[in-house]
Every structure is written in structure tokens, then in C-alpha cells.
mmCIF file of C-alpha atoms in Angstrom:
data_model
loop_
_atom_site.group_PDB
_atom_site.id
_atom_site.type_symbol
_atom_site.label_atom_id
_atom_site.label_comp_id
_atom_site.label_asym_id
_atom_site.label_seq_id
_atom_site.Cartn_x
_atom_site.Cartn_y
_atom_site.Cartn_z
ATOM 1 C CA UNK A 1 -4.773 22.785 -2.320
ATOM 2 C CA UNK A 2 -2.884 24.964 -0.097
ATOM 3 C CA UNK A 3 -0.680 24.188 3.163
ATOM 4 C CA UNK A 4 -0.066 26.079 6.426
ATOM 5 C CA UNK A 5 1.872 25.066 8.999
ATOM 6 C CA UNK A 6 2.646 26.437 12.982
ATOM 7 C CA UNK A 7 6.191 26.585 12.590
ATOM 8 C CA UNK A 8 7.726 27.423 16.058
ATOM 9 C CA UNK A 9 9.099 31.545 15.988
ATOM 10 C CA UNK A 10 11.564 30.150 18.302
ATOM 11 C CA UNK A 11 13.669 27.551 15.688
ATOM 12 C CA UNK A 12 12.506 28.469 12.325
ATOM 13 C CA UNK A 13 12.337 31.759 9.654
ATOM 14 C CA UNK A 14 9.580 31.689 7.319
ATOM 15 C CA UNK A 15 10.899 32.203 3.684
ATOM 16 C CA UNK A 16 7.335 32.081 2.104
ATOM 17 C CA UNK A 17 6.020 35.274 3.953
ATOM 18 C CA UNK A 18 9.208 37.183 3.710
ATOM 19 C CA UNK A 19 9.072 39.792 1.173
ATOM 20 C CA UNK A 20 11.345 43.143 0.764
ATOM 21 C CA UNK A 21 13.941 43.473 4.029
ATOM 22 C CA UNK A 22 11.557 41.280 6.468
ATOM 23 C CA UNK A 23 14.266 38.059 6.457
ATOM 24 C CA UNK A 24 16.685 39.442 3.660
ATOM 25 C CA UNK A 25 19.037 38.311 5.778
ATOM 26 C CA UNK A 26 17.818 34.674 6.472
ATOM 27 C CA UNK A 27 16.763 33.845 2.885
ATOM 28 C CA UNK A 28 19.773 34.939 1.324
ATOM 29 C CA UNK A 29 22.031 32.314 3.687
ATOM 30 C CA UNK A 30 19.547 29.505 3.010
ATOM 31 C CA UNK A 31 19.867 30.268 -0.894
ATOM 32 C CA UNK A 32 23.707 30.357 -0.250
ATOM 33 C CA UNK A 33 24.005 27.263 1.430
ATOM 34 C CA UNK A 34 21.662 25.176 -1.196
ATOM 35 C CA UNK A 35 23.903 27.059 -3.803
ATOM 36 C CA UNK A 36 26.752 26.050 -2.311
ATOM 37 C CA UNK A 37 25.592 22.197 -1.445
ATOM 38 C CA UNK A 38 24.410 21.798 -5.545
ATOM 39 C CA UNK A 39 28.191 23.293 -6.300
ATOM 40 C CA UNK A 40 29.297 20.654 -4.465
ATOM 41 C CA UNK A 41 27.686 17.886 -5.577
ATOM 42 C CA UNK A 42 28.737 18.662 -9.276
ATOM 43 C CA UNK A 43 32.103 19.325 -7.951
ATOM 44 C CA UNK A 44 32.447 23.011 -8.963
ATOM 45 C CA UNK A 45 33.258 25.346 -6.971
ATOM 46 C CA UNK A 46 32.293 28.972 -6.015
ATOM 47 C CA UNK A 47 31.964 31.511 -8.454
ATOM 48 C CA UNK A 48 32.903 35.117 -7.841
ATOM 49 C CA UNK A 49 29.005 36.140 -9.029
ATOM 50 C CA UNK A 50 27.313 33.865 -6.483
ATOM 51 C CA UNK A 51 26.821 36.161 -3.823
ATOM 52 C CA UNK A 52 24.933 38.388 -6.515
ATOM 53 C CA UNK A 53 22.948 35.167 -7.673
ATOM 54 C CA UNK A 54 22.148 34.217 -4.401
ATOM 55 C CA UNK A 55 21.216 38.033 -3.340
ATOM 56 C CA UNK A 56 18.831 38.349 -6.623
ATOM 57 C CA UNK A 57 17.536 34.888 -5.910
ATOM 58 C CA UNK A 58 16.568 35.615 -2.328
ATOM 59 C CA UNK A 59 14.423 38.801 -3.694
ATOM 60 C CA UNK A 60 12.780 36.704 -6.074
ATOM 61 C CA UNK A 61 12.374 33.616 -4.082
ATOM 62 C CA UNK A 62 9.300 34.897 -1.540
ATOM 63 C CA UNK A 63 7.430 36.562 -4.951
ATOM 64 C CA UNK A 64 7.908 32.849 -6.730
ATOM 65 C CA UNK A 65 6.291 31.252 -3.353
ATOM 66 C CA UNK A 66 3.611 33.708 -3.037
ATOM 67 C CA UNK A 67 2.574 33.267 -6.640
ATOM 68 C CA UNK A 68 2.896 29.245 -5.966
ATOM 69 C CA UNK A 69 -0.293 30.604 -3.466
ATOM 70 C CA UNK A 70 0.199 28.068 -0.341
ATOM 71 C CA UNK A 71 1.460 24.837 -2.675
ATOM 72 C CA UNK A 72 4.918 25.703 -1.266
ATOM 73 C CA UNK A 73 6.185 26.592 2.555
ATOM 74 C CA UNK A 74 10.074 27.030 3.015
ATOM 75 C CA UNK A 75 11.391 27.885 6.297
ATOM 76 C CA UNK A 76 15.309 28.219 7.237
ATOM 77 C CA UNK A 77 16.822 27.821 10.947
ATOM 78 C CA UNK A 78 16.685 31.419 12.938
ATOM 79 C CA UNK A 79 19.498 30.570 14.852
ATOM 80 C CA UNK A 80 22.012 29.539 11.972
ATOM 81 C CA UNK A 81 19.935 30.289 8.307
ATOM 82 C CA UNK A 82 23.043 28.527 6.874
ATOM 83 C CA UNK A 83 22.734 24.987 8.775
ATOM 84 C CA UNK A 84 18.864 24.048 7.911
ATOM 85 C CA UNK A 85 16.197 24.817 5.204
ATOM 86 C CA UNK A 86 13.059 23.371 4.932
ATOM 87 C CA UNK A 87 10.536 23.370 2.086
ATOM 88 C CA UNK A 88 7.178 21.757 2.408
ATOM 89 C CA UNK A 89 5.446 21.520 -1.146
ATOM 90 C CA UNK A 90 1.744 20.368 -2.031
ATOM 91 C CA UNK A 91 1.624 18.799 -5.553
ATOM 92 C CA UNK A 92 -0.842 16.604 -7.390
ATOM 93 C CA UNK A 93 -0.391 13.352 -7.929
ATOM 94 C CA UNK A 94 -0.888 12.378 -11.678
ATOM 95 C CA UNK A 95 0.642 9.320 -12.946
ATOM 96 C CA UNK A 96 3.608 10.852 -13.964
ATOM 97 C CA UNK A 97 4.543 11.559 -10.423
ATOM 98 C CA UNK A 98 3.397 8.146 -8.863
ATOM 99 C CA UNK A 99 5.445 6.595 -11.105
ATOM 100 C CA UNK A 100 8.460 8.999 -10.058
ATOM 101 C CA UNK A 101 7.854 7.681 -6.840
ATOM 102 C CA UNK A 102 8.004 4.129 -7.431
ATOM 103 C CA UNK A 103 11.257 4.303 -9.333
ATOM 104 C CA UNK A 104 13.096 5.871 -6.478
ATOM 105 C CA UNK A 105 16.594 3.999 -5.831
ATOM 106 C CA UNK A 106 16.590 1.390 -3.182
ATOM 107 C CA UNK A 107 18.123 3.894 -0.267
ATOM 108 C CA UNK A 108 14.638 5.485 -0.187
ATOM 109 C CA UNK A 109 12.925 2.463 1.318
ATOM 110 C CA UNK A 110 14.289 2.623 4.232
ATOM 111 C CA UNK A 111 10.962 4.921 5.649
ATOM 112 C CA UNK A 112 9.594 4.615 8.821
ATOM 113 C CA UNK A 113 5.893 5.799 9.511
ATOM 114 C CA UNK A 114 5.126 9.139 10.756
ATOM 115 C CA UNK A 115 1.308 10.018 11.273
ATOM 116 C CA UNK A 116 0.227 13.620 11.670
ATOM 117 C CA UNK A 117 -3.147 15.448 11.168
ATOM 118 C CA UNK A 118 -2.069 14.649 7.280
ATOM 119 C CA UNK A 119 -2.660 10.625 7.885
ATOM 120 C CA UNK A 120 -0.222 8.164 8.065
ATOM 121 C CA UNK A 121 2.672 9.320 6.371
ATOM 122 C CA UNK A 122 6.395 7.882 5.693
ATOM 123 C CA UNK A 123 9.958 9.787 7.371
ATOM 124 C CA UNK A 124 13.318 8.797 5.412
ATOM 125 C CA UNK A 125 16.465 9.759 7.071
ATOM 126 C CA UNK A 126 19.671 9.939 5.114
ATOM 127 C CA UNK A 127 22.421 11.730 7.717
ATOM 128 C CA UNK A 128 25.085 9.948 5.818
ATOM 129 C CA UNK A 129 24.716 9.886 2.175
ATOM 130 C CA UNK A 130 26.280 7.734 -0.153
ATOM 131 C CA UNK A 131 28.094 10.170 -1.725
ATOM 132 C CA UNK A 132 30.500 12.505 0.683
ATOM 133 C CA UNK A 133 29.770 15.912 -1.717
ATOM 134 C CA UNK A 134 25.526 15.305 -0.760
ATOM 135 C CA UNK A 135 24.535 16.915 2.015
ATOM 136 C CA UNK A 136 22.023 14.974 4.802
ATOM 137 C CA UNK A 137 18.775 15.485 4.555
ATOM 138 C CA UNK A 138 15.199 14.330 5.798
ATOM 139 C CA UNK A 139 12.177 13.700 3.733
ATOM 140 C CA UNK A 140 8.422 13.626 4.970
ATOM 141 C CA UNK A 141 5.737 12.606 2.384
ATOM 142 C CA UNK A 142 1.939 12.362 2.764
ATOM 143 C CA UNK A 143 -0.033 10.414 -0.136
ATOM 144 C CA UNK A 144 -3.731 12.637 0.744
ATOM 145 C CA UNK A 145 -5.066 10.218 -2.347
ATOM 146 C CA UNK A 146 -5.301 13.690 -4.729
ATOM 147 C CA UNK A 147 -1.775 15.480 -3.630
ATOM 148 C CA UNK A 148 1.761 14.618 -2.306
ATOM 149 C CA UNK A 149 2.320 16.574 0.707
ATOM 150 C CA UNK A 150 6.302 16.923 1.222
ATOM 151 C CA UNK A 151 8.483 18.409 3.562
ATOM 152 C CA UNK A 152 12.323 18.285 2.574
ATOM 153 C CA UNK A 153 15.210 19.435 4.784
ATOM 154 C CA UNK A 154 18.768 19.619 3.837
ATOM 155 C CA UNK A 155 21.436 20.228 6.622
ATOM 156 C CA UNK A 156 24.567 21.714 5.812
ATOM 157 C CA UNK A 157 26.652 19.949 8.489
ATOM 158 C CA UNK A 158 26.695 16.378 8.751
ATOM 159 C CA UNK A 159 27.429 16.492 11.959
ATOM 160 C CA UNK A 160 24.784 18.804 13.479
ATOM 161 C CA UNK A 161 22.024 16.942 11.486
ATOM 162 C CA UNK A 162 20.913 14.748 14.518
ATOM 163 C CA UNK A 163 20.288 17.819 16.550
ATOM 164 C CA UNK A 164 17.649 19.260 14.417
ATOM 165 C CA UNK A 165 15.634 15.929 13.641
ATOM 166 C CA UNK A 166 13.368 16.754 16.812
ATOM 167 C CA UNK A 167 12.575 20.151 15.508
ATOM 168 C CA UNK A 168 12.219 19.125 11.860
ATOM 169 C CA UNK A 169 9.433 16.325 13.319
ATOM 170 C CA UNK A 170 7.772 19.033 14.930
ATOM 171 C CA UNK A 171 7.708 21.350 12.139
ATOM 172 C CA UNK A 172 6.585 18.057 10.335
ATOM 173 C CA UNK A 173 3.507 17.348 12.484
ATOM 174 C CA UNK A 174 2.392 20.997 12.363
ATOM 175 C CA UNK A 175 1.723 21.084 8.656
ATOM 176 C CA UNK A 176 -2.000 20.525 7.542
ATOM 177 C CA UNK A 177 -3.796 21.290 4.378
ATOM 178 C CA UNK A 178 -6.329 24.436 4.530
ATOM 179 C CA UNK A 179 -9.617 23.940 2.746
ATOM 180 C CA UNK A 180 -11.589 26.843 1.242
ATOM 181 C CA UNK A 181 -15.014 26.773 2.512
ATOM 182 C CA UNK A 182 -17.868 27.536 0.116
ATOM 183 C CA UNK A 183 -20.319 30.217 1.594
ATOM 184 C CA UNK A 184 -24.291 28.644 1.216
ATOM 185 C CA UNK A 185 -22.769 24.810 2.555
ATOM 186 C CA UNK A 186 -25.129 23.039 4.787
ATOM 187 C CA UNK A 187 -24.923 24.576 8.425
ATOM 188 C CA UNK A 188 -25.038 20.754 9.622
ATOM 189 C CA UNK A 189 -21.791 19.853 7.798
ATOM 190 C CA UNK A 190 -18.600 19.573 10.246
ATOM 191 C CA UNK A 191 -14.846 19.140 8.851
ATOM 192 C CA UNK A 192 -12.448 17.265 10.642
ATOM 193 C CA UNK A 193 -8.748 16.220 10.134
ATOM 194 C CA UNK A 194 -7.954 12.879 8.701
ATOM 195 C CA UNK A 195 -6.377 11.771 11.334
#
């Protein structure tokens, strides 16, 4: 399974596509900031090498996505790279993961339902965490009966979060999944989205 998604040029950066100088710039921030939001989480704090781990990271980033061929989109937020990334990821769902689901703590009930071309899906909103050293974040999950569909996005102000929720639902309702035609199907056959 692989995703695409029409990801406005206006708001967001593509990551995925991005090899060599095309978005250097804009990867290495969003590597930075997730860096810098895990740091704080564990309560260490920056390293002198971390601008070299997040440089070396950003060159190998796009080459890990492109080999991941379409099961991962990550995008960061042109205007500031260091305020919003967002990764949508395709994975299957064995029992392993359904039952990673179900044991999720009790904060990640709290969904609301959010239907795109993907189905009906479920949005979870965290812009205050329990813990001050997490960063916000939004979650967007699709159950397509096979794969989980997921788009993640982690905001590095807490206070800027609710300005980017509109853009992060559009983003959202542009993903879809893209399915490989085989050559020789019946002419009569016609795909449409789920929805």
C-alpha cells in the first residue's frame, strides 16, 4: 500500500520528496525540533553534536522515506519548519498492532470522527499534555480493514498549536491510498473511493 496526499505548496514542505539541497533547509529544522522535543521529554538537554546529528539525519531522512516507497509522507510547515511536522504512515495491521491500539492509555479516547476519502476515521487532540516537557500534538488514524493509515503532527509551541489545526485537517482530508492497477483488468471495472 502506498499513500499520496495534495498537501497545499502554500503551508507545508514535503520531507519525503526532498533529496540533496531541495529542502536541506526545512528538513534539518523539523529533525531539530523533534530532537529537541524527545531531549525534552527525557529531561536532557542539548548536546554540542546535535546540530551534526540532526544535519546527517536530515540527509538520510528523504533516502529512508523513499526506500519506505509511499508507506511514509512527512511534511514540515514552510513558513516556520521548526513549529510543525507532520508524518502520515501506512502500516499493516497484524494483531500485534491492533492490540497496541487497544492498550492505549485512557487520554486517547477522547477521538472525535473525521471522515475523508479514507472512510470514517477518528481525530485526537492533545494541545495540553499531561506532562509540561511533551509537546502538543494531533493524531489522525484510518482502520482501511488491511492497514492503519496515520497522520501525526507535533507542534513545537503550545501556544500556536490551535492555529495550525485547520491546516493539519486539510492536509488530513487530502491523503488517500494509491492502488497499482494491473494491465489486462476487465475494461468494465471502475474504482472508486471508500467514501
Amino acid at each position: 500500500m502506498r499513500l499520496t496526499a495534495d498537501a497545499d505548496p502554500r503551508l507545508w514542505i514535503p520531507v519525503t520528496d526532498s533529496l540533496g539541497w531541495r529542502g536541506r533547509r526545512h528538513r534539518k529544522a523539523a529533525i531539530r525540533m523533534l530532537l529537541g522535543q524527545v531531549n525534552a521529554a527525557v529531561g536532557a538537554t542539548e548536546r554540542p553534536g546535535s546540530r551534526l546529528g540532526a544535519w546527517a539525519m536530515s540527509q538520510a531522512a528523504p533516502v529512508l522515506m523513499k526506500r519506505a516507497d509511499g508507506r511514509v509522507l512527512a511534511w514540515t510547515w514552510k513558513a516556520e519548519p521548526e513549529l510543525v511536522v507532520a508524518m502520515a504512515t501506512a502500516q499493516e495491521l497484524t494483531p500485534q498492532v491492533r492490540i497496541a491500539r487497544a492498550s492505549m492509555p485512557m487520554e486517547y479516547d477522547d477521538t472525535q470522527t473525521f471522515r475523508t476519502a479514507l472512510g470514517a476515521g477518528e481525530k485526537l487532540v492533545v494541545p495540553l499534555p499531561p506532562s509540561a516537557a511533551s509537546p502538543p500534538f494531533a493524531t489522525y488514524t484510518w482502520d482501511t480493514g488491511t492497514h492503519l493509515v496515520t497522520l501525526t503532527a507535533v507542534c513545537s509551541e503550545r501556544e500556536r498549536f490551535g492555529t495550525v489545526i485547520g491546516a493539519l485537517d486539510d492536509l488530513a482530508r487530502s491523503i488517500r491510498i494509491a492502488d497499482d492497477l494491473t494491465g489486462g483488468e476487465s475494461p468494465q471495472v471502475l474504482r472508486l473511493d471508500p467514501a
